[in-house]
Amino acid sequence: MRRPRFITLAAAAVLIGAMTFVVQSADRAATAAAVEPYSWKNVRIDGGGFVPGLIFNRKEKNLIYARTDIGGAYRWNQAGQSWVPLLDWVGQDNWGYNGVTSIATDPVNPDRVYAAVGMYTNSWDPNNGAILRSANRGASWQVTKLPFKNGGNMPGRGMGERLAVDPHDNTHVFYAAEGGNGLWRSTDSGATWAKVSAFPNAGNYVQDPADTNGYLNQNQGLTWVTFDDVTRDVYVGVADKQNNVYRSTDGGTTWARIPGQPTGYVPHKGVLDSVNHYLYVATSDTGGPYEGGKGQVSRLNTVTGEWTDVSPVKLSAGDDLYYGYSGLTVDRQKPGTLMVATQISWWPDAIFFRSTDSGATWTRIWDFAGYPSVSKRYTMDISANPWLDFNTNPQPPESTPKLGWMNESLEIDPFDSARMLYGTGATVYGTTQLTNWDSNTTFTIKPMAKGLEETAVLDLASPPSGAPLVSALGDIGGFHHADLDTVPASFHDTPSLGSNTSLDFAETSPGFFVRVGNNSAAPHIGVSSDGGKNWYNGQEPAGVTGGGKVAVGADANAVVWAPAGTDVHYSTTRGSSWTKSAGLPAGAEIVSDRAEPKTFYGYAAGKLYISKDGGATFTASAATVPATGPVKLHTVAGRAGDVWLAGETGLLHSTDAGATFTAVAGVGKALNVSTGKAAPGAAYPAVFTIGTVDGVAGVFRSDNGGAAWVRINDDAHQYGNAGEALAGDPRVYGRVYLGTNGRGILYADRTGGATSSPTPSTTASSSPSPSPSVSVPPSASASPSPSASTPAPASGCSATYRITGSWTGGFQGEVTVKNTGTAPTRAWSVGWTFGAGQVMNQVWGGTGGQTGTAVTVRDAGWNGVLAPNASTTFGFLASITGTNPVPAPITCAVTS
């Protein structure tokens, strides 16, 4: 292996490279698109994915971190009872950093935290892994790249924690690597790393050596590092069923296999009770997280060297033991109290065991009370996240909601014996009444996942009426999002399609929706007539094995489906019968024209295909399009033949139904494209794209059909692997919905600030107005009449208020300001009072806002000059809690 000197130099080069990248980004901005301030928020789902690690700091109360397998890392916000994302800065070039293999929080200096990142150890992730370090609790990070890959979403990812800080010298940090890469150590607080050559075993457990895709055939390596708080002893778990625990008694210089250790299993967790001098090890017969049928819990007396089997259910139970053990924790306030979880117990539920005598005896969180009856020590309250019942009503002994599955993380708060958190395959649960267990009093478990959004978003739809958003998600299907800031009551069901891959609605009849998914067997399609809230089974062609893509004609009288497993088909009966389409290859990307009901477009194998007969036949276009995918197609509401294509070669636009395409200048690579509500006064809808514009990667908006762009995200909001789904809102100007692979659904709104241009001089494209014709009507550009040189005549203005869109909890408004005087204005101010609890959140085309109930909006500078009888508009977003009357009076004053 490479010598420590090389690693030090490599780490230094990486840090210099990272600094250079920042400088280069700033330099590139000098010729890049303008930047407009935006607010980015998650559409609330709460949870949705696997949380393999929860890490409490043992010096500072309420300092807690969570790691996810594809959704980054989070820090707990006690005041808000929510999680704060820490890796949203991860971009397209290093998207794998959102797979977090391990986290360590410094037990001496709580400000310091470390994360081992990298998503896959095979070819799926092109980059090597890295160790991130932060001196401000994850608010910002420095990066040291490793000479190998990390597997935050690989088998064995629930084991750990693989990172640990030495409590006796917190400049020393250890990393137990997977992939046969051995043990690594930093002696400078994570800045540089070197392999510990003295560590004798890199592990040998492989889940499936015959796997050919590189996912199941990797060596799962080392599994955890644990320090003794009292001595200088360090313990490391190894994925080697015959040699699974090693110890150093000199701080990590020399190592030896601990004699007498149990064998035959993989050590998932190693937790040390330094008061009683016990090391507890939880094992399973696999690395997990999805499977595991046997295991044990062992206790090592670190003073005498004696090993004891303290398993709640021992191997001698035979078939009655159908699970391994993983989640393991000790109560730091009550030495001798510990808990362990089943690593996987699908039926009838997970099991947690608790001991108050160092593992000599155990009690269960639930017990059979005469099969199929079950007695429980707990109750579940999922009112905060009601979808966690998974739309099920099982027969006893199963119950809903379940305690969970894949319970690799289980932690008792080191400062509070009554508080416990644990992760599942879908969320984080917790209780603040855990000590009730010991007095045989029921305690309540609730979801604790607010702010932690970990879903893979495969498609999004924002119709012109009904709910503002309907989603298609991996694993949990998707939701009807009636309120973006409220967790939906249930996900798509009846039918349940597994991972939903695509959905669409009829543009002129938006109550009609179709969605498709990767169910293991039929059904693979659902149909809705109420805007995606309720669904019924559609029929499907023979041979369908997965969802693929679906498109709905503008008037709901045609549906085209390109499923997995069979050919493209079309339906004229809203999905109740299907006929094979001609001319379009299987697996095509498809969309419908949003104005011409019988027109559909498809892309496959480097060609664009067009159907004019509702999907019955497709004909290849002669237009030049990218020779290879992936490609995303988008069509514009109300505009027949208006097609956008995003691909590796950039962004293309057609206004003749795909006969020809024009490349959009300045756009390099485009991952996706969508359109939304037009800017005030603009004739063409706002266009959104995610990709590269003027050499800068980001999310962009154009208010003039792609002639000029503004970047609407920033380097702190990149979200890693994003863009598979993108949808502009047709009702709220400037709003866009962005789907990510792991950070859920984001929605972005203009914050009302002025667009800033990094160019030295102001140009039309960097004006705060969408276009000159919007900010200054033709009549406003007229020069003052000759009479302007005479004494100034009377001046005045009027303001007209109207609501342009509304939804549950909010609305969009627009105010038209008109010069009613006989001389040009130089500036104006509009005011009113909200009397029904309305709260203005954003404003564009003006400056100012709301104080108390009073609203004052002034011109934005560029639209302060109005010729006699000329007018301009400004818009705003506001929230409501009840009625929404139009305020009166609306005052307008010329201020200069």
PDB file of C-alpha atoms in Angstrom, residues 43 89 91 105 175 181 199 210 285 422 465 469 517 542 619 647 680-681 705 710:
ATOM      1  CA  VAL A  43     -41.804  19.556   0.242  1.00  0.00           C
ATOM      2  CA  TRP A  89     -23.465  21.796  -0.958  1.00  0.00           C
ATOM      3  CA  GLY A  91     -22.907  18.928  -6.351  1.00  0.00           C
ATOM      4  CA  THR A 105     -18.549  13.633  16.780  1.00  0.00           C
ATOM      5  CA  TYR A 175     -11.476   5.007  10.194  1.00  0.00           C
ATOM      6  CA  ASN A 181      -8.715  -1.301   2.678  1.00  0.00           C
ATOM      7  CA  PHE A 199      -3.475  -3.766  11.826  1.00  0.00           C
ATOM      8  CA  ALA A 210     -20.635 -14.742  -7.642  1.00  0.00           C
ATOM      9  CA  ASP A 285     -24.858 -14.045  10.052  1.00  0.00           C
ATOM     10  CA  TYR A 422     -33.626   4.589  16.528  1.00  0.00           C
ATOM     11  CA  SER A 465     -55.587  23.178 -10.880  1.00  0.00           C
ATOM     12  CA  LEU A 469     -47.826  18.916  -6.804  1.00  0.00           C
ATOM     13  CA  GLY A 517     -44.525   1.694 -11.199  1.00  0.00           C
ATOM     14  CA  ALA A 542     -49.147  -8.634 -21.496  1.00  0.00           C
ATOM     15  CA  THR A 619     -42.684   8.453 -37.378  1.00  0.00           C
ATOM     16  CA  GLY A 647     -29.499  16.125 -23.075  1.00  0.00           C
ATOM     17  CA  PRO A 680     -45.672  39.309 -15.113  1.00  0.00           C
ATOM     18  CA  GLY A 681     -46.332  40.764 -18.543  1.00  0.00           C
ATOM     19  CA  GLY A 705     -37.624  31.593 -23.941  1.00  0.00           C
ATOM     20  CA  VAL A 710     -30.552  33.538 -14.197  1.00  0.00           C
TER      21      VAL A 710
END
